[in-house]
Each structure stands twice: as structure tokens, then as C-alpha cells.
mmCIF file of C-alpha atoms in Angstrom:
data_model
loop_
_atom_site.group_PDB
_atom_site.id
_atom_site.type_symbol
_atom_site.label_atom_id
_atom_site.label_comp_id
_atom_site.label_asym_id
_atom_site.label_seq_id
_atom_site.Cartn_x
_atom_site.Cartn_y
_atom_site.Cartn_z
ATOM 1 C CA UNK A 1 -16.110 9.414 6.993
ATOM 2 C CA UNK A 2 -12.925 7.702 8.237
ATOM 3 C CA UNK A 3 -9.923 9.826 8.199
ATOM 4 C CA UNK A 4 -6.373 8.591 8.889
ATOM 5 C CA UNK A 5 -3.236 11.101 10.023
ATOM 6 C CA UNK A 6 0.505 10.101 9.476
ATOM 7 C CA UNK A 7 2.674 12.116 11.857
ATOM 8 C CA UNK A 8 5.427 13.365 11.274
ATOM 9 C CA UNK A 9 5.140 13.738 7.338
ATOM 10 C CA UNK A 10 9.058 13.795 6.848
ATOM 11 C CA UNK A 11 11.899 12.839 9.320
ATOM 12 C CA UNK A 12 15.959 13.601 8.993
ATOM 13 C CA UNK A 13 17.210 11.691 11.997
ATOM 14 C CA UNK A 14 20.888 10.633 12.586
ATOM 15 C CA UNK A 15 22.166 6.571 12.737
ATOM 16 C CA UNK A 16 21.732 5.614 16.190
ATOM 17 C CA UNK A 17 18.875 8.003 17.000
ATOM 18 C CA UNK A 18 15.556 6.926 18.474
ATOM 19 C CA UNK A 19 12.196 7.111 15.973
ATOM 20 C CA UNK A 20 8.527 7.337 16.542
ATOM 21 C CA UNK A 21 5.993 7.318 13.666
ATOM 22 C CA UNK A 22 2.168 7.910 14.553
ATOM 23 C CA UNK A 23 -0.656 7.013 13.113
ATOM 24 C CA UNK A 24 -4.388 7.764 14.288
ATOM 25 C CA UNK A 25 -7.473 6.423 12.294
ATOM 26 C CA UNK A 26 -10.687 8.685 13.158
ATOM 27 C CA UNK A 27 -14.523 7.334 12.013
ATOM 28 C CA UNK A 28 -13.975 3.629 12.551
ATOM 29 C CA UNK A 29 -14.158 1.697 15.454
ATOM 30 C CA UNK A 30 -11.906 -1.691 15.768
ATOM 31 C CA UNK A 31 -10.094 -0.911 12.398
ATOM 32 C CA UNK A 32 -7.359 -3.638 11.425
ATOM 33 C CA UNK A 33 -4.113 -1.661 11.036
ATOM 34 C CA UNK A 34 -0.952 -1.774 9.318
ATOM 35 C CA UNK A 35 2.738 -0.484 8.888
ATOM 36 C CA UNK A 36 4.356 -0.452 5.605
ATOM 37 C CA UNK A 37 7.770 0.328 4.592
ATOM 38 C CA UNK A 38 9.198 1.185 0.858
ATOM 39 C CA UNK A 39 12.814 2.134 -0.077
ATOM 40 C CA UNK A 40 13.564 4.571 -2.183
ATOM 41 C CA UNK A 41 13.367 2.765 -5.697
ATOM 42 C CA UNK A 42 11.730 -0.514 -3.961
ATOM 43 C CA UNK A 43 8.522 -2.415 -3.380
ATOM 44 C CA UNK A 44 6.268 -1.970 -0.544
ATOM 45 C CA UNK A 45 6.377 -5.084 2.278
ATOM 46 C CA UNK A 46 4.020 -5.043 5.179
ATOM 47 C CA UNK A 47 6.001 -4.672 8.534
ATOM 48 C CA UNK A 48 3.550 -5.249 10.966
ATOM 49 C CA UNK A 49 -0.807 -6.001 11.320
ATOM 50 C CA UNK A 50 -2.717 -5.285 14.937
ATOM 51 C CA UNK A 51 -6.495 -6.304 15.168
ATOM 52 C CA UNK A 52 -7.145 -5.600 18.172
ATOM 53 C CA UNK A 53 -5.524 -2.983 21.329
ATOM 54 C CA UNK A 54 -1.977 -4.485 22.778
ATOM 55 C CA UNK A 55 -1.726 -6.967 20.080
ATOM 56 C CA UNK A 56 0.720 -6.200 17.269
ATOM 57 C CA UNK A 57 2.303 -9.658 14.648
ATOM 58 C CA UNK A 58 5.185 -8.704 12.991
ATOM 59 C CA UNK A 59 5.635 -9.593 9.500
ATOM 60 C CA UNK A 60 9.056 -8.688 8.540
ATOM 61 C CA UNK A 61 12.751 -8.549 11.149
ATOM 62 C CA UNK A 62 13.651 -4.519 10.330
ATOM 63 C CA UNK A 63 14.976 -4.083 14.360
ATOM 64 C CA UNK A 64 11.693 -1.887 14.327
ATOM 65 C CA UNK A 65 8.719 -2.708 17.031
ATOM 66 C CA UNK A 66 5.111 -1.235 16.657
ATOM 67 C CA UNK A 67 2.517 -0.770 19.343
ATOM 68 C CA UNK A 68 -0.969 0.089 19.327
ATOM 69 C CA UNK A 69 -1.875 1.977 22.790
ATOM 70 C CA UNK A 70 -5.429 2.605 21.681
ATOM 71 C CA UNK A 71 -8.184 1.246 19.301
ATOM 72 C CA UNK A 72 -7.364 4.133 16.985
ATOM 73 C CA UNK A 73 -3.501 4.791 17.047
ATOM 74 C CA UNK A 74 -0.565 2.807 15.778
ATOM 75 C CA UNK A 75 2.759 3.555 17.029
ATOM 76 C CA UNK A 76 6.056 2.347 14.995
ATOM 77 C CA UNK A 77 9.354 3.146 16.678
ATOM 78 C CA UNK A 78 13.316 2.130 17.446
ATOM 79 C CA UNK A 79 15.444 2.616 19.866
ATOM 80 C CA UNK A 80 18.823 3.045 16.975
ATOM 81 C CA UNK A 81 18.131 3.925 13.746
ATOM 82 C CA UNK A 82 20.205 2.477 11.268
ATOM 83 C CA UNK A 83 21.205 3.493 7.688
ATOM 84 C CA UNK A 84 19.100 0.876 5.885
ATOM 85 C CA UNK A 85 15.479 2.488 7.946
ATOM 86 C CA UNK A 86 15.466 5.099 5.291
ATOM 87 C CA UNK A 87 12.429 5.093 3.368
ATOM 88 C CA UNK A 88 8.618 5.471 2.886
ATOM 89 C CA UNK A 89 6.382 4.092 5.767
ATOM 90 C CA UNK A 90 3.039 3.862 5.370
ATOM 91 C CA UNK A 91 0.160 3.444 7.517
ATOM 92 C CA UNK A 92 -3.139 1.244 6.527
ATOM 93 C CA UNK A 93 -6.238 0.489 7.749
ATOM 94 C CA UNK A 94 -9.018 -2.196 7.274
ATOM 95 C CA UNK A 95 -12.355 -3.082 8.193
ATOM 96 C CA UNK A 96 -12.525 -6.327 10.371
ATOM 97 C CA UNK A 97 -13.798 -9.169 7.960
ATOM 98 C CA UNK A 98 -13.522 -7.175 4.879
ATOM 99 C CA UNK A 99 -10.161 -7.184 2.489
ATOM 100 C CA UNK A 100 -10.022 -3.555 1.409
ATOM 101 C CA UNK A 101 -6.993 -1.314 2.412
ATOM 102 C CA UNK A 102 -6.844 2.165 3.162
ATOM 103 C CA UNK A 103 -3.450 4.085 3.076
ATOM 104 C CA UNK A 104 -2.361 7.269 5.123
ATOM 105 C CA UNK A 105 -0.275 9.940 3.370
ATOM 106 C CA UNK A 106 2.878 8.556 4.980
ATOM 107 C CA UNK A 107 6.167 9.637 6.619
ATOM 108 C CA UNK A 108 9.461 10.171 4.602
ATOM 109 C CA UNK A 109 12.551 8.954 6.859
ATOM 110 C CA UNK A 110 15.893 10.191 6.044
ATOM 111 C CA UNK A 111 18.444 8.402 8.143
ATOM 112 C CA UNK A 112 21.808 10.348 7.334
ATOM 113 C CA UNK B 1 5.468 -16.774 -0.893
ATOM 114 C CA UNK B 2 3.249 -14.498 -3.026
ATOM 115 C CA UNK B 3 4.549 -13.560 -6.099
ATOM 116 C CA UNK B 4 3.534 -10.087 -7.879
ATOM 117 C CA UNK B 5 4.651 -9.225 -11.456
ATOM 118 C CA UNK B 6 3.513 -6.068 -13.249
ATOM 119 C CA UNK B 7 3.571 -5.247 -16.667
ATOM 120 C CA UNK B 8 5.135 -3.110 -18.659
ATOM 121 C CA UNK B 9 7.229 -1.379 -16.084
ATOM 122 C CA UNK B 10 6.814 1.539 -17.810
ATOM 123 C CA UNK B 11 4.530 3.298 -20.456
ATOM 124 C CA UNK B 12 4.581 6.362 -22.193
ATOM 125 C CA UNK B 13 1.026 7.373 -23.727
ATOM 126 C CA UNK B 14 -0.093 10.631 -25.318
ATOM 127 C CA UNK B 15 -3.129 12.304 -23.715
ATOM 128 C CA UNK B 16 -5.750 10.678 -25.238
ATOM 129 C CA UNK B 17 -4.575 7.240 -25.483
ATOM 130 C CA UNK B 18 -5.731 4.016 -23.396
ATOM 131 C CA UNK B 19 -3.731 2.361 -21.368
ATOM 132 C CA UNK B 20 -3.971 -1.305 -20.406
ATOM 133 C CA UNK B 21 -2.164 -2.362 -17.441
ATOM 134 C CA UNK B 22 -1.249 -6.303 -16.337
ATOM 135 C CA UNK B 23 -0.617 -7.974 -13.240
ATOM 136 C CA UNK B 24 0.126 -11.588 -12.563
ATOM 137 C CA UNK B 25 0.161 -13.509 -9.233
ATOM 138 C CA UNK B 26 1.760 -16.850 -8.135
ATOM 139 C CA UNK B 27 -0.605 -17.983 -5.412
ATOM 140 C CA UNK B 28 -4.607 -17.878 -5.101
ATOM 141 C CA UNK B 29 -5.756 -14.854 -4.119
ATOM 142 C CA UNK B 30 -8.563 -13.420 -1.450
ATOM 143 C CA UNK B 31 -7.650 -9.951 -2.458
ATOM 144 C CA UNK B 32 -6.704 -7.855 -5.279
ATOM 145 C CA UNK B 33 -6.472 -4.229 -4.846
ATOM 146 C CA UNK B 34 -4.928 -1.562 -7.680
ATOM 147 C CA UNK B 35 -3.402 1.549 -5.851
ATOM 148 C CA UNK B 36 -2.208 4.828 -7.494
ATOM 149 C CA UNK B 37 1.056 6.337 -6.202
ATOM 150 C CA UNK B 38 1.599 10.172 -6.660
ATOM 151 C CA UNK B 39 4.817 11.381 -7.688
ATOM 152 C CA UNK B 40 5.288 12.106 -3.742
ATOM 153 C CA UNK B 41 4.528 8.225 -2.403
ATOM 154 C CA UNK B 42 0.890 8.432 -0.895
ATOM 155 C CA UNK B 43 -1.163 5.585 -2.013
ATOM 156 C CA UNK B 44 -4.559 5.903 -3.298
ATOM 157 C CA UNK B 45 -6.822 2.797 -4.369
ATOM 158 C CA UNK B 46 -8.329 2.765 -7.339
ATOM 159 C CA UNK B 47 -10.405 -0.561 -7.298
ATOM 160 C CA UNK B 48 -10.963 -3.451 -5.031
ATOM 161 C CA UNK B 49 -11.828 -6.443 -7.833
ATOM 162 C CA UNK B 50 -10.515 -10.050 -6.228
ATOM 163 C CA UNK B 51 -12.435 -11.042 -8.989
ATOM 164 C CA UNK B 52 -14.260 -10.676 -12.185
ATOM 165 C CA UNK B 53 -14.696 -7.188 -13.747
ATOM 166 C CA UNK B 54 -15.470 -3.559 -12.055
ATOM 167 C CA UNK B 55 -15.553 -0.427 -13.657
ATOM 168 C CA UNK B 56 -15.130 3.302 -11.622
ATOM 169 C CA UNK B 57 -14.870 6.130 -13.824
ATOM 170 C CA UNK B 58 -12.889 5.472 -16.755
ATOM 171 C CA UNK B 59 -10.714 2.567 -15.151
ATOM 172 C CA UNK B 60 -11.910 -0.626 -15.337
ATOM 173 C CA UNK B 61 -10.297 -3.766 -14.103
ATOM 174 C CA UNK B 62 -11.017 -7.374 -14.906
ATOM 175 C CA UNK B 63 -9.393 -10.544 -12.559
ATOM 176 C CA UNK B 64 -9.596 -13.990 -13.901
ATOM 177 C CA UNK B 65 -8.761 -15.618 -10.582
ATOM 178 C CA UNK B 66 -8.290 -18.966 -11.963
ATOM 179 C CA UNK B 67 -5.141 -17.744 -14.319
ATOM 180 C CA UNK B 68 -3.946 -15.673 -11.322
ATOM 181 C CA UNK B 69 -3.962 -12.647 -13.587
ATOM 182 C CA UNK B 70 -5.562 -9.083 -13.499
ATOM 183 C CA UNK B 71 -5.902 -6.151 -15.905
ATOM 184 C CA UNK B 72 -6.100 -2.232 -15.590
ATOM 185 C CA UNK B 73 -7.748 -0.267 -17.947
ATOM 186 C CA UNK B 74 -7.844 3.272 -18.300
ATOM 187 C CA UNK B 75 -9.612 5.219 -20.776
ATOM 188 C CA UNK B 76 -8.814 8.799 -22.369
ATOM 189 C CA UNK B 77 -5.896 8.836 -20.556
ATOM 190 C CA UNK B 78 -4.926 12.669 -18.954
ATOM 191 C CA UNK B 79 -1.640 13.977 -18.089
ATOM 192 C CA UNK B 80 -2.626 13.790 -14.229
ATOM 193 C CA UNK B 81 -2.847 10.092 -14.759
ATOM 194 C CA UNK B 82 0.870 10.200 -14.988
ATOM 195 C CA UNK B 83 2.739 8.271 -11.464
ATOM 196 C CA UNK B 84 3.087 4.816 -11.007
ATOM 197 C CA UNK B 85 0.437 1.782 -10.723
ATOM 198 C CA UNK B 86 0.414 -0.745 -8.110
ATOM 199 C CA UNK B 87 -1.298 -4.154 -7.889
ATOM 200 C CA UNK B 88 -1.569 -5.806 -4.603
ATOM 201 C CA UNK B 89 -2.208 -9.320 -3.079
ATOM 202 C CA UNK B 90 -3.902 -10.253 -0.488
ATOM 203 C CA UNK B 91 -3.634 -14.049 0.220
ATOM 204 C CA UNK B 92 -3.419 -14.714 4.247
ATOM 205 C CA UNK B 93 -6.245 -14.481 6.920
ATOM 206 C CA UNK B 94 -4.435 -11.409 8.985
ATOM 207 C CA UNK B 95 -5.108 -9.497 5.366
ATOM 208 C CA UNK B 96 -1.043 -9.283 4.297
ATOM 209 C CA UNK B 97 -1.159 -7.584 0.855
ATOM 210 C CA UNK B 98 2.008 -8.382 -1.466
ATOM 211 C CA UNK B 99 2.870 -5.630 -3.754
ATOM 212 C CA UNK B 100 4.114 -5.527 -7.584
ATOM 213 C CA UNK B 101 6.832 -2.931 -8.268
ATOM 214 C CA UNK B 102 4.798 -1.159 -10.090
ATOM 215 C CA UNK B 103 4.284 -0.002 -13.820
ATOM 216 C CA UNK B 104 5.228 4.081 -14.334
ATOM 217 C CA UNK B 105 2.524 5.564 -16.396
ATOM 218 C CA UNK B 106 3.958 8.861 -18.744
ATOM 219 C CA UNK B 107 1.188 10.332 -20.116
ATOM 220 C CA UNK B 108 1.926 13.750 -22.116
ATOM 221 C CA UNK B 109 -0.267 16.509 -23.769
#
């Protein structure tokens, strides 16, 4: 069964800090993956899809970046955190070719 | 873009009631996926139904694609049904789903 782990689960970082969120999908190989973001009170918006290793799209300007080192881990990170990165970010995954999406438990960021 | 409205934003049922659940879409569709968020943000997904009608348990959803709408019904409803409903739209080739805000589901004993 495929299993996907959000790390941390909550953040309190200060403005101007650096930020890593990880994300590792276990049981699939070659999964399609996926960073979402939701303020408090808002909608979720994609941020950024990888298909493959070392190839990451963004979808939406936050001054974030993403990675994806290896076939099973997705790496979202800034070098300054700023006020408005407060939120909900999610992690997804997808099977290539098919349209289902998968959610991790996600990571609550608290930029005070 | 995609366009995602949800309907009724919010719904307050007694245990036992049904609930029926609307979303409507501005753009043809390759993917429509309903999602349950807990009180504490993780996502689950209830049903994957692009189109036509699927049942799981006592939801059942039906998508007429061609009217760019989609229904959620649930059954019996239970006080751990309470949280807050989600349809999403997926409408690109790299799989971008666009997200309602939601409809908050009450349901009390």
C-alpha cells in the first residue's frame, strides 16, 4: 500500500527565516507529485507538480521553490519567510496517466 | 481559468438527515474528485467520478459533465460526518486540480 509522510507536521518560524517542508511517498514507483498551499480561511491552489526526478513546474509565484532529489521525496523550501507563507501545505501524489489525487496529512506553518 | 463554486457553504443537518451537496465548474473537466477535510486540514477523498454516477458507502455522487455540474450525496448522515466538503477540478494535462471553498457540513445528535 502506498503511504505518504509530511514532515514537519507544524512549524512556528520567524519572517525572514529559512523553511524546508518534506514529503516522502513509499509503495509507488514514478508517482506524480504535488505541493499545495491553503490560508487560514482560504481555498487550496496547487504550488508546484514534478513527474519525474530534477524536474519541478511551478504553478503559482509564492517566492517558494520545490525540488524533488529522489523519485520518492518532494522538497518545498525558502530562503526568507515572509508573513503571507502562513498556512496549510499539503503534499499530493498521483499515478502517471491516471487523474486521482492522494493527499498527505500536511504541515501547519506559522510565520510570526 | 477554472472556476469552482460549491453549494450551500454551509449546512446544518440533524443526525439522521441526508445531505445533498452541489458543485459547479466553468470549464470541461478531465477530473472531478470530492475530498473530506477534518476539522484539523488533512484531506481525504471520498470519490473520484469525472463523470456519471458512483456510489461508496452511503455517499454517492453523480457528474453530468455536459452541464459542468456535480452532486454529493450522503445518506443517514452521523455526527462524524461533520467538517467541510471539497470538490476539485482537474482540467490540464500536468493533472492541476482547482478547488471549491468548500461547503461546512454541521451535523448534530
Amino acid at each position: 500500500a502506498q503511504t505518504i509522510h509530511q514532515w514537519p507536521v507544524a512549524e512556528i518560524k520567524a519572517v525572514g527565516s529559512p523553511l524546508s517542508l518534506g514529503c516522502t511517498i513509499k509503495g509507488k514507483s514514478s508517482p506524480n507529485l504535488y505541493w499545495y498551499w491553503q490560508a487560514t480561511g482560504g481555498t487550496l491552489q496547487q504550488l508546484f507538480y514534478s513527474i519525474t526526478v530534477g524536474q519541478v513546474e511551478s504553478v503559482v509565484q509564492l517566492n517558494l521553490s520545490a525540488s524533488r532529489p529522489k523519485d520518492d521525496q518532494f522538497i518545498l523550501s525558502t530562503e526568507k519567510l515572509l508573513l503571507s507563507h502562513s498556512g496549510f501545505y499539503l503534499c499530493a501524489w498521483s499515478y502517471r496517466g491516471r487523474r486521482e489525487v492522494f493527499f498527505g496529512k500536511g504541515t501547519r506553518l506559522t510565520v510570526v | 481559468g477554472q472556476q469552482v463554486q460549491q453549494s450551500p457553504a454551509s449546512l446544518v443537518l440533524q443526525e439522521g438527515e441526508n445531505a445533498e451537496l452541489q458543485c459547479n465548474f466553468s470549464s470541461t473537466a478531465t477530473q472531478l474528485q470530492w475530498f473530506y477535510q477534518s476539522p484539523g486540514g488533512s484531506l481525504v477523498s471520498l470519490l473520484s467520478n469525472p463523470s456519471g454516477t458512483k456510489h461508496t458507502g452511503r455517499l454517492t455522487s453523480t457528474t453530468v459533465t455536459k452541464e459542468r455540474r456535480s452532486s454529493l450525496h450522503i445518506s443517514s448522515s452521523q455526527t462524524t460526518d461533520s467538517g467541510t466538503y471539497l470538490c476539485a477540478i482537474g482540467d490540464s494535462g500536468y493533472n492541476k486540480l482547482t478547488f471549491g471553498k468548500g461547503t461546512v457540513l454541521l451535523v448534530s445528535p
